[in-house]
Coordinates of C-alpha atoms and ligand atoms in Angstrom, one line a residue:
M1 CA 7.0 52.8 64.4
H2 CA 7.2 49.0 64.5
I3 CA 8.1 47.2 61.3
F4 CA 7.9 43.5 60.8
V5 CA 10.5 42.4 58.2
T6 CA 10.5 38.9 56.5
G7 CA 13.7 37.6 55.0
G8 CA 15.8 40.2 56.9
A9 CA 18.8 37.8 57.2
G10 CA 19.3 37.8 53.4
F11 CA 21.3 40.1 51.2
I12 CA 18.8 43.0 50.6
G13 CA 16.8 42.6 53.8
S14 CA 19.8 42.8 56.0
Q15 CA 21.0 46.0 54.3
F16 CA 17.5 47.5 54.8
I17 CA 17.5 46.5 58.5
R18 CA 21.0 48.0 59.1
D19 CA 20.0 51.2 57.4
W20 CA 16.6 51.5 59.1
A21 CA 18.0 50.8 62.6
E22 CA 20.6 53.6 62.1
R23 CA 18.0 56.0 60.8
F24 CA 15.3 55.3 63.4
P25 CA 17.1 54.2 66.6
E26 CA 13.8 54.5 68.5
G27 CA 11.9 52.4 66.0
H28 CA 11.1 48.7 66.6
I29 CA 12.2 46.0 64.1
T30 CA 11.1 42.4 64.1
N31 CA 13.1 40.3 61.7
F32 CA 11.3 37.0 60.8
D33 CA 13.5 34.6 58.8
K34 CA 13.6 30.9 58.2
L35 CA 17.4 31.0 57.8
T36 CA 17.7 29.0 54.6
Y37 CA 21.1 28.6 53.0
A38 CA 20.7 32.3 52.0
G39 CA 19.9 33.7 55.4
N40 CA 22.9 34.6 57.6
L41 CA 22.8 36.3 60.9
A42 CA 26.4 37.4 60.5
N43 CA 24.9 40.0 58.1
L44 CA 23.2 41.6 61.1
T45 CA 25.9 41.9 63.8
A46 CA 25.7 45.7 63.4
V47 CA 22.1 45.7 64.8
E48 CA 22.2 42.8 67.3
A49 CA 22.8 45.1 70.2
H50 CA 20.0 47.5 69.1
A51 CA 17.5 47.5 72.0
N52 CA 14.4 47.5 69.8
Y53 CA 15.6 44.8 67.3
R54 CA 14.5 41.2 67.7
F55 CA 15.1 38.2 65.5
I56 CA 12.6 35.3 65.3
R57 CA 13.4 32.2 63.3
G58 CA 10.3 31.2 61.4
D59 CA 8.8 30.2 58.1
I60 CA 6.3 32.5 56.4
C61 CA 4.3 29.4 55.4
D62 CA 3.6 28.8 59.1
R63 CA 0.5 30.7 60.0
N64 CA 0.7 30.0 63.7
A65 CA 4.3 31.2 63.9
L66 CA 3.3 34.4 62.1
L67 CA 0.3 35.0 64.3
E68 CA 2.5 34.8 67.3
A69 CA 5.3 36.9 65.9
I70 CA 3.3 39.8 64.3
P71 CA 2.1 42.3 66.9
A72 CA -1.5 43.7 66.6
N73 CA -1.7 46.9 64.6
V74 CA 1.9 46.6 63.4
D75 CA 2.8 49.7 61.4
A76 CA 4.2 47.9 58.4
I77 CA 5.2 44.5 57.0
V78 CA 8.2 44.6 54.7
H79 CA 8.3 41.4 52.8
F80 CA 11.7 40.3 51.4
A81 CA 11.5 36.6 52.2
A82 CA 11.8 34.5 49.1
E83 CA 13.7 31.9 47.2
S84 CA 15.7 34.2 45.0
D85 CA 18.0 32.3 42.7
V86 CA 16.9 31.7 39.0
D87 CA 19.2 28.7 38.5
R88 CA 17.9 26.9 41.6
S89 CA 14.3 27.5 40.4
I90 CA 15.2 25.8 37.1
A91 CA 16.7 22.9 39.1
G92 CA 13.4 22.6 41.1
A93 CA 10.4 24.9 41.4
A94 CA 8.6 23.4 44.4
E95 CA 10.3 25.5 47.1
F96 CA 9.8 28.6 45.0
V97 CA 6.1 28.0 44.8
R98 CA 5.9 27.1 48.5
T99 CA 7.8 30.2 49.8
N100 CA 7.2 32.8 47.2
V101 CA 3.5 32.1 46.5
V102 CA 2.0 30.1 49.4
G103 CA 4.2 32.0 51.9
T104 CA 3.1 35.3 50.6
Q105 CA -0.6 34.3 50.7
V106 CA -0.2 33.1 54.4
L107 CA 1.7 36.3 55.3
L108 CA -1.1 38.4 53.6
D109 CA -3.8 36.6 55.6
V110 CA -2.0 37.1 58.9
A111 CA -1.1 40.7 58.1
R112 CA -4.8 41.5 57.5
E113 CA -5.8 39.7 60.7
R114 CA -3.2 41.7 62.6
G115 CA -4.4 45.0 61.1
A116 CA -1.0 45.8 59.5
K117 CA -1.2 49.4 58.4
R118 CA 1.0 48.9 55.3
F119 CA 2.4 46.0 53.3
L120 CA 5.6 46.7 51.3
H121 CA 6.1 43.9 48.9
I122 CA 9.5 43.4 47.3
S123 CA 9.3 42.2 43.7
T124 CA 11.7 42.0 40.8
D125 CA 12.1 43.4 37.3
E126 CA 12.2 39.7 36.1
V127 CA 8.3 39.6 36.2
G128 CA 8.4 41.5 33.0
G129 CA 10.4 38.8 31.2
T130 CA 12.9 39.4 28.5
M131 CA 12.6 42.8 26.8
G132 CA 13.4 42.8 23.1
L133 CA 13.4 46.6 22.8
G134 CA 12.2 49.5 25.0
W135 CA 11.8 49.8 28.7
F136 CA 9.8 47.9 31.3
F137 CA 7.4 50.3 33.0
E138 CA 5.1 49.8 36.0
D139 CA 2.1 49.2 33.7
S140 CA 3.9 47.1 31.1
K141 CA 2.6 43.6 30.6
L142 CA 3.9 40.8 32.9
D143 CA 5.6 38.0 31.1
P144 CA 7.6 35.9 33.5
R145 CA 9.7 33.2 31.9
S146 CA 11.6 31.4 34.7
P147 CA 10.0 29.5 37.6
Y148 CA 11.5 32.1 39.9
A149 CA 9.9 35.0 37.9
A150 CA 6.6 33.1 37.7
S151 CA 6.4 32.6 41.4
K152 CA 7.3 36.3 42.1
T153 CA 4.6 37.3 39.6
A154 CA 2.0 35.2 41.4
A155 CA 3.1 36.8 44.7
E156 CA 2.7 40.3 43.6
Q157 CA -0.7 39.6 42.0
L158 CA -1.8 38.1 45.3
V159 CA -0.8 41.4 47.0
R160 CA -2.8 43.4 44.5
A161 CA -5.8 41.0 44.9
V162 CA -5.8 41.5 48.7
G163 CA -5.6 45.3 48.2
A164 CA -8.5 45.3 45.7
T165 CA -10.7 42.8 47.6
F166 CA -10.1 43.8 51.2
G167 CA -8.8 47.4 50.9
M168 CA -5.4 46.5 52.3
D169 CA -2.8 49.3 52.0
Y170 CA 0.1 48.0 50.0
V171 CA 3.1 49.2 47.9
I172 CA 5.0 47.0 45.5
T173 CA 8.6 47.6 44.4
R174 CA 10.3 45.9 41.5
T175 CA 14.1 46.1 41.6
S176 CA 16.7 45.3 39.0
N177 CA 19.8 43.2 39.8
N178 CA 21.3 44.3 43.1
Y179 CA 24.9 44.1 44.0
G180 CA 27.0 45.1 47.1
P181 CA 28.3 43.6 50.3
Y182 CA 26.9 40.4 52.0
Q183 CA 25.5 38.9 48.7
F184 CA 25.6 35.1 48.7
P185 CA 28.2 34.1 46.1
E186 CA 25.8 32.1 43.9
K187 CA 24.8 35.4 42.1
V188 CA 27.1 36.4 39.3
L189 CA 29.0 39.4 40.8
P190 CA 30.0 38.0 44.2
L191 CA 30.7 34.7 42.5
A192 CA 33.0 36.4 40.0
I193 CA 34.7 38.5 42.7
C194 CA 35.3 35.5 45.0
N195 CA 36.6 33.3 42.1
A196 CA 38.9 36.0 40.7
L197 CA 40.3 36.7 44.2
S198 CA 41.2 33.0 44.5
G199 CA 42.3 32.6 40.9
Q200 CA 39.4 30.3 39.9
P201 CA 37.6 30.5 36.6
I202 CA 34.4 32.6 36.2
P203 CA 31.5 30.8 34.4
V204 CA 30.0 32.9 31.6
Y205 CA 26.7 31.5 30.5
G206 CA 26.3 31.2 26.7
D207 CA 27.7 34.1 24.7
G208 CA 27.7 36.5 27.7
L209 CA 25.7 39.1 25.8
Q210 CA 22.7 39.0 28.0
I211 CA 21.8 42.5 29.4
R212 CA 21.2 43.3 33.0
D213 CA 20.7 46.6 34.9
W214 CA 22.7 46.9 38.2
V215 CA 21.7 48.9 41.2
H216 CA 23.7 49.1 44.4
V217 CA 21.9 47.6 47.4
A218 CA 22.4 50.8 49.5
D219 CA 20.6 52.8 46.8
N220 CA 17.9 50.2 46.6
S221 CA 17.5 50.4 50.4
K222 CA 17.0 54.1 50.2
A223 CA 14.3 53.6 47.5
L224 CA 12.6 51.0 49.7
Q225 CA 12.5 53.3 52.7
L226 CA 10.9 56.0 50.5
A227 CA 8.4 53.6 49.1
L228 CA 7.5 52.5 52.6
L229 CA 7.2 56.0 54.1
Q230 CA 5.9 58.0 51.2
G231 CA 4.8 55.6 48.5
K232 CA 1.1 56.0 47.4
A233 CA -1.1 53.1 48.5
G234 CA -1.8 50.6 45.7
E235 CA 1.1 51.8 43.6
T236 CA 4.0 49.9 42.0
Y237 CA 7.5 51.5 41.8
H238 CA 10.4 50.4 39.7
I239 CA 13.9 50.7 41.1
G240 CA 16.9 50.5 38.8
G241 CA 20.5 51.6 38.4
G242 CA 20.3 53.0 34.9
T243 CA 23.2 50.9 34.0
P244 CA 22.2 48.3 31.4
Q245 CA 25.2 46.3 30.3
T246 CA 26.1 42.9 28.9
N247 CA 27.4 40.3 31.3
M248 CA 30.7 40.3 29.4
E249 CA 31.1 44.1 29.8
V250 CA 30.4 43.8 33.5
L251 CA 32.8 40.9 34.0
R252 CA 35.6 42.6 31.9
T253 CA 35.3 45.7 34.0
L254 CA 35.5 43.6 37.2
L255 CA 38.6 41.8 36.0
S256 CA 40.3 45.0 35.0
M257 CA 39.7 46.4 38.5
L258 CA 41.2 43.3 40.0
Y259 CA 44.2 43.4 37.6
C260 CA 43.2 39.8 36.5
H261 CA 43.5 38.4 33.0
E262 CA 40.4 37.8 30.9
S263 CA 41.5 34.2 30.5
L264 CA 39.7 33.6 33.8
L265 CA 36.4 33.9 31.9
K266 CA 35.1 30.5 30.9
R267 CA 32.2 30.0 28.6
V268 CA 29.8 27.4 29.9
T269 CA 26.4 26.0 28.7
D270 CA 23.8 28.7 28.7
R271 CA 21.0 28.8 31.3
L272 CA 17.7 27.2 30.0
G273 CA 15.3 29.9 28.7
H274 CA 17.9 32.6 29.6
D275 CA 16.2 36.0 29.5
R276 CA 18.2 38.1 27.1
R277 CA 17.6 41.6 28.3
Y278 CA 16.0 43.3 31.3
A279 CA 15.5 47.1 31.1
V280 CA 13.6 48.6 34.0
S281 CA 12.7 52.3 33.9
Y282 CA 12.8 54.1 37.3
A283 CA 11.3 57.3 35.9
K284 CA 8.1 57.0 38.0
I285 CA 9.8 56.8 41.4
E286 CA 12.1 59.6 40.4
R287 CA 9.2 61.8 39.3
E288 CA 6.9 61.0 42.2
L289 CA 9.2 60.4 45.2
G290 CA 12.4 62.1 44.0
W291 CA 14.6 59.0 44.2
H292 CA 17.4 58.2 41.8
P293 CA 20.5 56.0 42.1
E294 CA 23.5 57.9 43.7
I295 CA 26.2 55.2 43.4
S296 CA 27.7 54.9 39.9
F297 CA 28.4 51.4 38.8
P298 CA 32.2 51.7 38.8
T299 CA 32.2 53.2 42.3
G300 CA 29.8 50.6 43.6
L301 CA 31.7 47.8 42.0
R302 CA 35.1 49.0 43.4
S303 CA 33.7 49.3 47.0
T304 CA 32.0 45.8 46.6
I305 CA 35.3 44.3 45.6
H306 CA 37.0 46.0 48.5
W307 CA 34.3 44.6 50.9
Y308 CA 34.8 41.0 49.7
R309 CA 38.6 41.4 50.0
Q310 CA 38.2 42.7 53.6
N311 CA 35.7 40.1 54.6
Q312 CA 37.4 36.8 53.6
E313 CA 36.2 35.2 56.8
W314 CA 32.6 35.8 55.9
V315 CA 33.2 34.5 52.4
K316 CA 35.0 31.4 53.8
A317 CA 32.2 30.6 56.2
V318 CA 29.5 31.1 53.5
R319 CA 31.4 29.0 51.0
N320 CA 32.1 26.0 53.3
G321 CA 28.7 26.2 55.0
E322 CA 30.3 26.9 58.4
Y323 CA 27.7 29.5 59.3
L324 CA 25.2 26.7 59.2
N325 CA 27.1 25.0 62.0
Y326 CA 26.5 28.1 64.0
Y327 CA 22.8 27.8 63.5
K328 CA 23.0 24.2 64.4
A329 CA 24.5 25.1 67.8
Q330 CA 22.3 28.1 68.3
Y331 CA 18.9 26.7 67.2
G332 CA 19.5 22.9 67.2
L333 CA 19.2 23.0 63.4
N334 CA 20.7 20.6 61.0
L335 CA 20.4 22.6 57.8
P336 CA 22.0 21.4 54.6
A337 CA 24.8 23.6 53.3
G338 CA 23.8 25.7 50.3
Q339 CA 25.5 25.3 47.0
V340 CA 29.2 25.3 47.9
V341 CA 30.8 27.4 45.2
Ligands
NAD1 P1 18.3 36.3 49.6 O1 18.1 34.9 48.9 O2 19.6 36.8 49.9 O3 17.5 36.2 51.0 C1 16.3 35.7 51.1 C2 16.0 35.6 52.6 O4 14.7 35.0 52.8 C3 17.0 34.7 53.4 O5 17.4 35.3 54.6 C4 16.1 33.4 53.7 O6 16.6 32.7 54.9 C5 14.7 34.0 53.8 N1 13.7 33.0 53.5 C6 13.6 32.1 52.5 N2 12.5 31.4 52.6 C7 11.9 31.8 53.7 C8 10.7 31.4 54.3 N3 9.9 30.4 53.8 N4 10.3 32.0 55.5 C9 11.0 33.0 56.0 N5 12.2 33.4 55.5 C10 12.6 32.8 54.3 O7 17.4 37.3 48.7 P2 17.7 38.8 48.4 O8 18.7 38.9 47.2 O9 18.0 39.5 49.6 O10 16.3 39.2 47.8 C11 15.3 39.7 48.7 C12 14.0 40.0 48.0 O11 14.3 40.9 46.9 C13 13.4 38.7 47.3 O12 12.0 38.8 47.5 C14 13.9 38.8 45.9 O13 12.9 38.2 45.0 C15 13.9 40.3 45.7 N6 14.8 40.8 44.6 C16 16.1 40.5 44.7 C17 17.0 41.0 43.7 C18 18.4 40.7 43.7 O14 19.2 41.2 42.8 N7 19.0 40.1 44.7 C19 16.5 41.8 42.7 C20 15.1 42.1 42.6 C21 14.2 41.6 43.6
TYD2 P1 22.3 36.1 38.4 O1 23.3 36.8 39.3 O2 22.0 34.7 38.6 O3 21.0 37.0 38.5 P2 19.6 37.0 37.5 O4 19.6 35.7 36.8 O5 18.6 37.1 38.5 O6 19.7 38.1 36.6 O7 22.8 36.3 36.9 C1 23.0 37.5 36.3 C2 23.4 37.3 34.9 O8 24.7 36.6 34.9 C3 22.4 36.4 34.2 O9 22.3 36.8 32.8 C4 23.1 35.0 34.2 C5 24.6 35.3 34.2 N1 25.5 34.4 34.9 C6 26.7 34.0 34.4 O10 27.0 34.3 33.2 N2 27.5 33.2 35.1 C7 27.2 32.7 36.4 O11 28.0 32.0 37.0 C8 25.9 33.2 36.9 C9 25.6 32.8 38.3 C10 25.1 34.0 36.2

């Protein structure tokens, strides 16, 4: 089986590639990634030596690059590539529309031309918007409220449109907040771990009572593998951790595991239009494909803390943008460093 993965140098994509390569050593994996600030080839050292793995640096908005990179009759496209940070989308939506919407459209066009047998599209629970009460199900209405969520909603609707119009085989997954190793420390959990480990304050947006559901990235990867291999064509599956908690609860648990004082928590101005509550139901994927999260939140959080403690070099390189110098040497790139946190 040959899978063509976009955005595989990011947090979730790299977990998926590491897991897939281990599970299917005979399988072929092409990883197509632009290497923005969020893409880091250091996340993939475990598979570099894999005979059937290849990395291609490229932009999903570049039709010619995709035509060259995607082999005819590829078995599946697994589409992670995206601008993924809500705060950045509030600061400027243009790149989110370009990559998440236009990039998905270009990728869909080329996938069809290349006769891809399946298109697995990775979406987010944020397309449902803030939930007052109740649960977000696969057939609930979509109500995106941030530029990031709006661009991800447009992307998944394009996938459905291509399925309905041209009969393309696709599966869409919507995951809640992921956490685990190799996550860029702009997202709240790695940011809080890295700051706490270095005695720096942890920003808490507004009152900190916003509710998020946390799923470990390794659990998510298993669900994505199932969706790819056994998901029913044209279906959407929600993936969650079953752990809805306020940000304050999460951060207090984290600080207690690190034996740090709560005075590290610093209230800051709230995010504009901050969604109050996400609450994804994963009942459908459990019922139809037999998946449920296996890693409890305390266990996953402990191991994530341990990983960041053990991988200070990775954290240092990511925080000071050193890994971008590596790309510069390797690919002649002069990329701007991401938000240095
Ligand atoms: P990430 O930001 O860590 O990685 C994104 C990857 O996409 C990077 O490697 C980046 O270089 C690449 N990329 C960006 N623009 C590109 C382009 N134009 N062409 C090719 N590659 C490009 O993101 P992540 O957290 O791994 O998320 C992966 C996917 O999962 C995204 O689609 C995101 O919307 C979705 N998702 C993430 C979460 C989460 O909690 N992280 C939750 C639900 C859904
Ligand atoms: P984030 O990790 O950005 O993910 P998302 O916005 O996609 O859910 O944020 C998770 C929650 O944490 C969200 O409610 C915003 C909040 N947050 C903070 O309180 N402080 C921070 O420094 C960050 C980055 C986020």
